[in-house]
Each structure stands twice: as C-alpha cells, then as structure tokens.
Coordinates of C-alpha atoms in Angstrom, one line a residue:
M1 CA -24.0 14.9 7.8
T2 CA -20.6 13.2 8.4
A3 CA -19.6 12.6 12.0
V4 CA -16.6 14.6 13.3
V5 CA -13.3 12.8 13.2
P6 CA -12.8 11.3 16.7
D7 CA -9.8 12.6 18.8
T8 CA -9.5 9.6 21.1
L9 CA -10.0 5.8 20.9
E10 CA -12.6 6.1 23.7
Q11 CA -14.6 8.5 21.6
A12 CA -14.2 6.3 18.5
T13 CA -15.5 3.3 20.3
S14 CA -18.3 5.0 22.1
P15 CA -22.0 4.2 21.2
Q16 CA -22.7 7.9 20.7
W17 CA -20.0 8.5 18.2
L18 CA -20.5 5.2 16.3
T19 CA -24.2 6.0 16.0
S20 CA -23.4 9.4 14.3
A21 CA -20.7 7.8 12.2
L22 CA -22.8 5.0 10.8
Q23 CA -26.1 6.9 10.3
P24 CA -25.2 8.4 6.9
R25 CA -24.9 4.9 5.5
F26 CA -27.4 3.2 7.8
P27 CA -30.2 5.7 8.5
G28 CA -31.9 5.1 11.8
I29 CA -29.2 3.0 13.4
V30 CA -28.7 3.4 17.1
V31 CA -25.6 1.7 18.6
R32 CA -26.6 0.7 22.2
E33 CA -23.4 -1.1 23.3
V34 CA -19.8 -1.6 22.2
I35 CA -17.9 -4.7 23.2
P36 CA -14.2 -4.1 23.1
G37 CA -11.8 -6.5 21.3
P38 CA -8.1 -6.8 20.7
V39 CA -6.1 -3.5 20.3
V40 CA -2.9 -3.2 18.4
D41 CA -1.2 0.1 19.4
R42 CA 1.9 1.0 17.4
V43 CA 2.2 4.2 15.3
S44 CA -1.4 3.8 14.4
T45 CA -4.0 2.2 16.7
N46 CA -6.1 -0.6 15.3
A47 CA -9.0 -1.6 17.7
R48 CA -11.4 -4.4 17.0
F49 CA -14.9 -4.3 18.6
T50 CA -18.4 -5.6 18.3
I51 CA -21.5 -3.4 18.3
V52 CA -25.0 -4.1 19.6
C53 CA -27.8 -2.0 18.0
E54 CA -31.4 -1.3 19.0
G55 CA -33.6 -3.5 16.8
G56 CA -30.6 -5.5 15.6
I57 CA -27.8 -4.9 13.1
P58 CA -29.0 -3.3 9.9
E59 CA -28.8 -5.3 6.7
G60 CA -25.5 -4.8 5.0
L61 CA -23.6 -4.0 8.1
S62 CA -21.4 -6.4 10.1
S63 CA -21.6 -6.2 13.9
R64 CA -17.8 -6.8 14.1
L65 CA -15.8 -3.7 13.2
C66 CA -12.3 -2.2 13.4
V67 CA -11.2 1.4 13.8
K68 CA -7.9 2.7 12.7
G69 CA -6.6 6.1 13.8
Y70 CA -3.7 7.8 15.4
F71 CA -4.8 8.0 19.0
N72 CA -1.8 7.4 21.3
E73 CA 0.5 10.2 22.5
Q74 CA 3.4 8.9 20.4
S75 CA 1.5 9.1 17.1
R76 CA -0.2 12.5 17.6
A77 CA 2.6 14.4 15.9
A78 CA 2.3 11.9 12.9
R79 CA -1.4 12.1 12.5
F80 CA -1.1 13.6 9.0
V81 CA 0.1 10.2 7.6
G82 CA -3.4 9.0 7.9
E83 CA -4.8 11.5 5.4
R84 CA -4.1 9.5 2.2
E85 CA -5.7 6.3 3.6
A86 CA -8.7 8.0 5.0
C87 CA -9.3 9.9 1.8
F88 CA -8.8 6.8 -0.3
Y89 CA -11.5 4.9 1.6
R90 CA -13.8 7.9 1.6
D91 CA -13.4 9.0 -2.0
L92 CA -11.9 6.3 -4.2
A93 CA -12.1 2.8 -2.9
A94 CA -15.7 2.0 -4.0
D95 CA -15.3 3.6 -7.4
S96 CA -12.1 1.8 -8.2
G97 CA -13.7 -1.6 -7.6
V98 CA -10.5 -2.9 -6.0
R99 CA -10.8 -5.6 -3.4
T100 CA -10.0 -4.1 -0.1
L101 CA -11.4 -3.6 3.4
R102 CA -15.0 -2.5 3.4
S103 CA -15.1 0.9 5.0
V104 CA -18.2 2.1 6.8
Y105 CA -16.7 5.4 7.9
A106 CA -13.7 7.3 6.7
D107 CA -12.8 11.0 7.0
F108 CA -9.9 13.4 7.6
D109 CA -10.0 16.4 10.0
T110 CA -8.1 19.1 8.2
A111 CA -7.6 21.2 11.4
A112 CA -6.4 18.3 13.6
R113 CA -4.7 16.6 10.6
H114 CA -6.2 13.3 11.7
G115 CA -7.5 10.5 9.5
V116 CA -9.7 7.8 10.9
V117 CA -11.2 4.8 9.2
V118 CA -13.8 2.3 10.4
T119 CA -14.0 -1.0 8.5
E120 CA -15.5 -4.4 8.8
D121 CA -13.3 -6.7 10.9
I122 CA -11.9 -9.0 8.3
V123 CA -10.3 -11.4 10.8
A124 CA -13.6 -11.8 12.7
E125 CA -15.3 -12.5 9.3
G126 CA -12.8 -15.4 8.6
G127 CA -10.1 -13.5 6.6
A128 CA -6.4 -13.4 7.4
F129 CA -3.7 -10.8 7.0
L130 CA -0.5 -11.9 5.1
D131 CA 3.2 -11.2 5.4
A132 CA 6.5 -12.3 3.9
A133 CA 6.4 -15.5 5.9
S134 CA 3.1 -16.5 4.3
Y135 CA 3.4 -18.7 1.2
I136 CA 1.8 -17.0 -1.8
S137 CA 1.5 -19.0 -5.1
P138 CA 2.0 -17.5 -8.6
D139 CA -1.7 -18.0 -9.2
Q140 CA -2.5 -15.9 -6.1
V141 CA -0.2 -13.2 -7.3
A142 CA -1.9 -13.2 -10.7
D143 CA -5.2 -12.6 -8.8
S144 CA -3.7 -9.7 -6.8
L145 CA -2.2 -8.2 -9.9
S146 CA -5.7 -8.1 -11.4
Q147 CA -6.6 -5.9 -8.4
F148 CA -3.7 -3.5 -9.0
A149 CA -4.9 -3.4 -12.7
K150 CA -8.4 -2.4 -11.5
L151 CA -7.0 0.4 -9.4
H152 CA -4.7 1.6 -12.2
A153 CA -7.2 1.3 -15.0
S154 CA -10.0 3.1 -13.1
T155 CA -7.7 6.2 -12.6
W156 CA -5.5 6.0 -15.7
G157 CA -4.8 9.6 -16.7
N158 CA -8.2 10.5 -15.2
S159 CA -8.4 14.3 -14.6
A160 CA -10.8 13.7 -11.7
W161 CA -7.8 12.6 -9.7
S162 CA -5.1 14.9 -11.1
E163 CA -5.5 17.8 -8.6
K164 CA -6.3 15.9 -5.4
H165 CA -3.7 17.1 -3.0
W166 CA -3.8 13.8 -1.0
L167 CA -2.7 12.0 -4.1
T168 CA 0.4 14.2 -4.6
S169 CA 3.5 12.1 -5.5
N170 CA 5.4 11.2 -2.3
L171 CA 8.2 9.1 -3.8
A172 CA 10.8 11.3 -2.2
G173 CA 9.1 11.6 1.2
A174 CA 11.7 9.7 3.2
L175 CA 14.6 11.4 1.4
R176 CA 13.1 14.8 2.3
A177 CA 12.3 13.8 5.8
W178 CA 15.6 12.3 6.8
G179 CA 18.2 13.4 4.2
G180 CA 20.5 11.3 2.2
D181 CA 23.2 10.6 4.8
A182 CA 20.7 9.4 7.4
I183 CA 18.9 7.3 4.8
T184 CA 22.2 5.7 3.7
A185 CA 23.1 5.0 7.4
R186 CA 19.7 3.3 7.9
I187 CA 20.1 1.1 4.8
A188 CA 23.7 0.2 5.8
G189 CA 22.4 -0.9 9.3
N190 CA 20.1 -3.3 7.6
F191 CA 22.5 -4.5 4.9
H192 CA 25.4 -5.1 7.3
G193 CA 23.4 -6.7 10.1
P194 CA 21.3 -9.9 10.4
N195 CA 18.5 -8.4 8.2
G196 CA 20.9 -8.2 5.2
R197 CA 22.6 -11.6 5.5
R198 CA 21.1 -12.9 2.3
V199 CA 21.2 -9.8 0.2
P200 CA 23.5 -10.6 -2.8
E201 CA 26.9 -9.1 -2.4
G202 CA 26.8 -7.2 -5.6
V203 CA 23.8 -5.1 -4.5
S204 CA 24.5 -4.8 -0.8
D205 CA 25.7 -1.2 -1.2
A206 CA 23.9 1.4 0.8
P207 CA 25.3 4.5 -0.9
R208 CA 24.7 3.1 -4.3
L209 CA 21.1 2.3 -3.5
T210 CA 20.5 5.8 -2.1
R211 CA 22.0 7.4 -5.2
A212 CA 20.0 5.1 -7.5
Y213 CA 16.7 5.7 -5.8
S214 CA 17.3 9.5 -5.7
S215 CA 18.0 9.5 -9.4
L216 CA 15.0 7.3 -10.1
V217 CA 12.7 9.7 -8.2
A218 CA 13.9 12.7 -10.3
S219 CA 13.4 10.7 -13.5
L220 CA 9.9 9.6 -12.5
E221 CA 8.8 13.1 -11.6
A222 CA 9.7 14.2 -15.1
E223 CA 8.2 11.1 -16.7
Q224 CA 4.9 11.5 -14.9
I225 CA 4.3 14.9 -16.5
S226 CA 4.2 13.5 -20.0
S227 CA 3.2 9.9 -19.5
D228 CA 0.1 7.9 -18.6
W229 CA 0.1 8.2 -14.8
C230 CA -2.5 6.5 -12.6
V231 CA -3.3 6.2 -8.9
I232 CA -0.9 3.6 -7.4
H233 CA -1.0 1.9 -4.0
G234 CA 2.6 3.1 -3.4
D235 CA 3.7 0.4 -1.0
A236 CA 2.7 -2.8 -2.8
H237 CA 4.6 -5.4 -0.8
V238 CA 3.0 -8.7 0.2
G239 CA 2.5 -7.6 3.8
N240 CA -0.1 -5.1 2.6
T241 CA -2.4 -7.8 1.4
F242 CA -5.0 -10.1 3.1
L243 CA -7.1 -13.1 2.2
D244 CA -10.8 -12.3 2.5
A245 CA -13.3 -14.8 3.9
A246 CA -13.6 -16.4 0.4
G247 CA -9.8 -16.8 0.1
A248 CA -9.4 -14.0 -2.5
L249 CA -6.2 -11.9 -2.2
S250 CA -7.0 -8.3 -1.4
L251 CA -5.2 -5.0 -0.9
V252 CA -4.8 -3.1 2.4
D253 CA -2.8 -0.2 4.0
W254 CA -3.2 2.8 1.8
Q255 CA -1.0 5.3 3.6
L256 CA 1.2 5.8 0.5
V257 CA -1.5 5.9 -2.2
Q258 CA -0.6 8.6 -4.7
R259 CA -0.4 9.5 -8.4
G260 CA 2.4 7.6 -10.0
M261 CA 3.5 5.0 -12.6
W262 CA 1.9 1.5 -12.7
Y263 CA 5.2 -0.4 -12.7
L264 CA 6.1 0.8 -9.2
D265 CA 3.3 -1.3 -7.8
V266 CA 3.8 -4.2 -10.1
G267 CA 7.6 -4.5 -9.7
T268 CA 7.4 -4.3 -5.9
H269 CA 4.5 -6.7 -5.6
I270 CA 5.9 -9.5 -7.8
A271 CA 9.4 -9.3 -6.2
T272 CA 8.0 -9.4 -2.6
A273 CA 5.1 -11.8 -2.9
L274 CA 6.9 -14.8 -4.3
T275 CA 9.9 -16.9 -3.3
V276 CA 12.9 -16.3 -5.4
N277 CA 12.5 -19.5 -7.4
D278 CA 8.8 -18.9 -7.9
R279 CA 9.4 -15.3 -9.1
R280 CA 12.1 -16.4 -11.5
G281 CA 9.8 -19.0 -13.0
S282 CA 6.7 -16.9 -13.3
E283 CA 7.5 -13.2 -13.4
K284 CA 7.2 -12.7 -17.2
D285 CA 3.9 -14.6 -17.3
L286 CA 2.6 -12.5 -14.4
L287 CA 3.7 -9.3 -16.0
W288 CA 2.0 -10.3 -19.3
H289 CA -1.1 -11.2 -17.2
Y290 CA -1.2 -7.7 -15.7
L291 CA -0.9 -6.1 -19.1
D292 CA -3.8 -8.3 -20.3
C293 CA -5.9 -7.1 -17.3
L294 CA -5.2 -3.5 -18.3
A295 CA -6.3 -4.2 -21.9
A296 CA -9.5 -6.0 -20.7
Q297 CA -10.4 -2.8 -18.9
G298 CA -10.0 -0.6 -22.0
I299 CA -6.4 0.7 -21.3
T300 CA -3.8 0.4 -24.1
P301 CA -0.9 -1.2 -22.2
P302 CA 2.7 -0.6 -23.0
S303 CA 4.5 -3.2 -25.1
R304 CA 5.9 -6.2 -23.4
D305 CA 9.5 -5.0 -24.0
V306 CA 8.8 -1.6 -22.4
A307 CA 6.9 -3.2 -19.5
W308 CA 9.7 -5.7 -18.8
R309 CA 12.2 -2.8 -18.6
A310 CA 9.9 -0.7 -16.5
M311 CA 9.3 -3.4 -14.0
S312 CA 12.9 -3.2 -12.7
R313 CA 12.1 0.4 -11.5
G314 CA 9.3 -1.0 -9.3
I315 CA 11.8 -3.6 -7.9
L316 CA 14.3 -0.8 -7.1
R317 CA 11.5 1.1 -5.3
G318 CA 10.7 -1.9 -3.2
F319 CA 14.3 -2.5 -2.3
F320 CA 14.7 1.1 -1.2
L321 CA 11.6 1.0 1.0
W322 CA 12.7 -2.2 2.7
G323 CA 16.2 -1.0 2.9
I324 CA 15.0 1.8 5.2
T325 CA 12.5 -0.3 7.2
T326 CA 13.3 -1.0 10.8
K327 CA 10.0 -1.1 12.7
V328 CA 8.9 -4.5 11.4
A329 CA 9.8 -8.0 12.7
P330 CA 13.4 -8.7 11.8
N331 CA 12.6 -12.1 10.2
L332 CA 10.2 -10.3 7.8
I333 CA 12.7 -7.6 6.9
E334 CA 15.3 -10.4 6.2
I335 CA 13.0 -12.3 3.9
L336 CA 12.0 -9.3 1.9
L337 CA 15.5 -7.9 1.6
H338 CA 16.6 -11.3 0.3
R339 CA 13.8 -11.4 -2.3
L340 CA 14.1 -7.8 -3.4
G341 CA 17.9 -7.8 -3.4
T342 CA 18.0 -11.0 -5.5
A343 CA 15.4 -9.5 -7.9
V344 CA 17.5 -6.3 -8.1
A345 CA 20.6 -8.4 -9.0
D346 CA 18.6 -10.5 -11.5
H347 CA 17.3 -7.3 -13.3
D348 CA 20.5 -5.3 -12.8
A349 CA 18.2 -2.7 -11.3
L350 CA 20.9 -0.6 -9.7
S351 CA 22.5 0.2 -13.1
P352 CA 21.7 3.7 -14.4
E353 CA 21.3 2.2 -17.9
V354 CA 18.3 0.3 -16.5
Y355 CA 16.6 2.7 -14.1
L356 CA 17.3 5.9 -16.1
A357 CA 16.8 4.6 -19.6
P358 CA 13.9 6.4 -21.4
L359 CA 10.8 4.4 -21.7
S360 CA 8.5 4.7 -24.7
R361 CA 5.1 3.2 -25.4
E362 CA 6.3 1.7 -28.6

C-alpha cells in the first residue's frame, strides 16, 4: 500500500513516514533516524537528508535521499504544479528508460492537489546539476538528445498515454494564466533590461514574440490531432539537466511533461545547451543524430528537411519560455536569451512562413 502524500516537510522527513513510503519497494525496511541536510526553499522545497535503518540500508537503496514537494506557505496554492512530475516518476520514468533521478517514492494526492517525490541525492552520490553557465560540448548534447529520443520513442503515438489527464498539452498554460498583455509586458521587461542586452535587435520584439507563440500553439494543437505525438519533457533547456556520478548527461525537472511534438524538446535543447558558435557548427549533425536515435528504436523519423524546418518551432518555444522567465538568476536569463534569440534570428523562427508552414512526413 502506498504511503499517504505528506503535507509538511516535517512529516516527509520523519522516520515513520519514510518507513511507510519505502516499504513497498524495500519490504521490511524500518527507518530509525533521519539526519537533515541542506534545504532549498523556493516555490518547491527540495530537502536533502540521510537515513539510518535498523539492520542497515537495504540493497539497492542509497542512504542519501532528497524529497521535493510544495511544503511552504507560499507554495500551497500552487501545489497542483507538482502533479505532472510526481506522476511521471510514479508511472512513466522507469518504463521510458530515460536517464533521470532514481525515484524511490512518488505520488499525487488528488484531494490536496499535492505531488511529492523522493529520489536518491544525486549531489551526494557525486553528480552535479547544470545550468547555462556550465560548458556543455556538442558530444554531450548528442548524448542528452539520445535520452530525449528514448522518451519520445517509448511513447510515440502510444495509446497507453493518450488519455492520461496529467499529460494534457499545456503549451498555452502561461497565456491562459496571465493573458496576452501581461505576457507581453513581462517579455518586454526582459528584452529591454539587462537580461536582454544581447538579444539580436531584429527579434527583440515582445508583441511579435507573443503573437508568434500564440499562433504556434494553435497550430500545434491542430497538428497533434493528426500527427505522431509523443510524451515530451516540455521544458528542455540546459538547466533541466544534470551529470550523474558517471558523468552522463541526464534529464530532470518534469513539471511540464505532456503530450506534444518531438521537436519542441529538440529545438529548445540544442539552442540552450550550446554556445552560439558551437550550435552553429553542430546543430545539423546533432539533429541528424537525434533522428538516427529514433530510427534505432523502431520509429520512422521525419525526413531531414522536415525535421530541420520543425526544429525552429522548438527554438521559438524556448525563446518564449525564457522571455517570460523572471525568477531565475539574471546572469542565466541573460545567457539563454542571447542563445535563444540568436537561434531565432538564425532560423527566422518569428516569421509566420516558418512557424506556421505545414509539416509533412515526406
């Protein structure tokens, strides 16, 4: 029987709750003591800790764990945003085969609208979380693209995931929540402040970006009905990756996982993970590599021409998401707006002829 989703951090890090949460996977486990570690408390709360068990730690379980939930007073009203991630770790992560955090408990309380995940502590195990200030090589991006291909291929048009409510498309979530005027003002604040100082002049246009993304969303919703959708990460920027203890690039932060089109992940990832010069020199080879990874897993990929045109839509998606981002370190916003803005300019991704042109499988 699955343990109840904890309401407070104190409950989530108590020996009693952890015993009940871990017993389904580790029968007979009894957590005797919890040694607190660092806590990062923003919208979500991420708390690292070490457990001591009667008779020692069971085989296959690390003693160093991390719980993620929405425990503070500020986040209680936003607890629902944890549903997708909790359900991903509970229902899909293992079957997809994608490299991500190893979850030992994940569940969503439908009454309290609260999702909680307990994973192994990747930092304590020797891994490291990445961001835009980290240097990522084209070879490393090829590796991470192979992980996106695993996720996409394992769910490609798969009816098992077609009706899951937690995978409903959320591409228009911010537009619905804030409205077009507020979105445009938010983007303008980034573009015309220090965060936008290296966005190319030709694409530093907040109203144009809002219009383009709104039109793209409408087009994507229609396309998804008749095309080969898959489950996508939904927020595939470089800051949602980490290096595991072996140095392999892995995916993390699944709050926007949803049904969608493969190129939204691929375009955003390539444009955010690499310096401008590295992207320009390797993006075609990386895209072809991703298509080869799909083919190796039994999926008939789109043609190279179609994939190249489609990738610009993923770049536009990333530019919009970082255009509306404010609650991240300004230096990281500045780096990613520069990378994404330059990619948008290179691909002419704000032109309707690019983001609305029909795509065929050819």
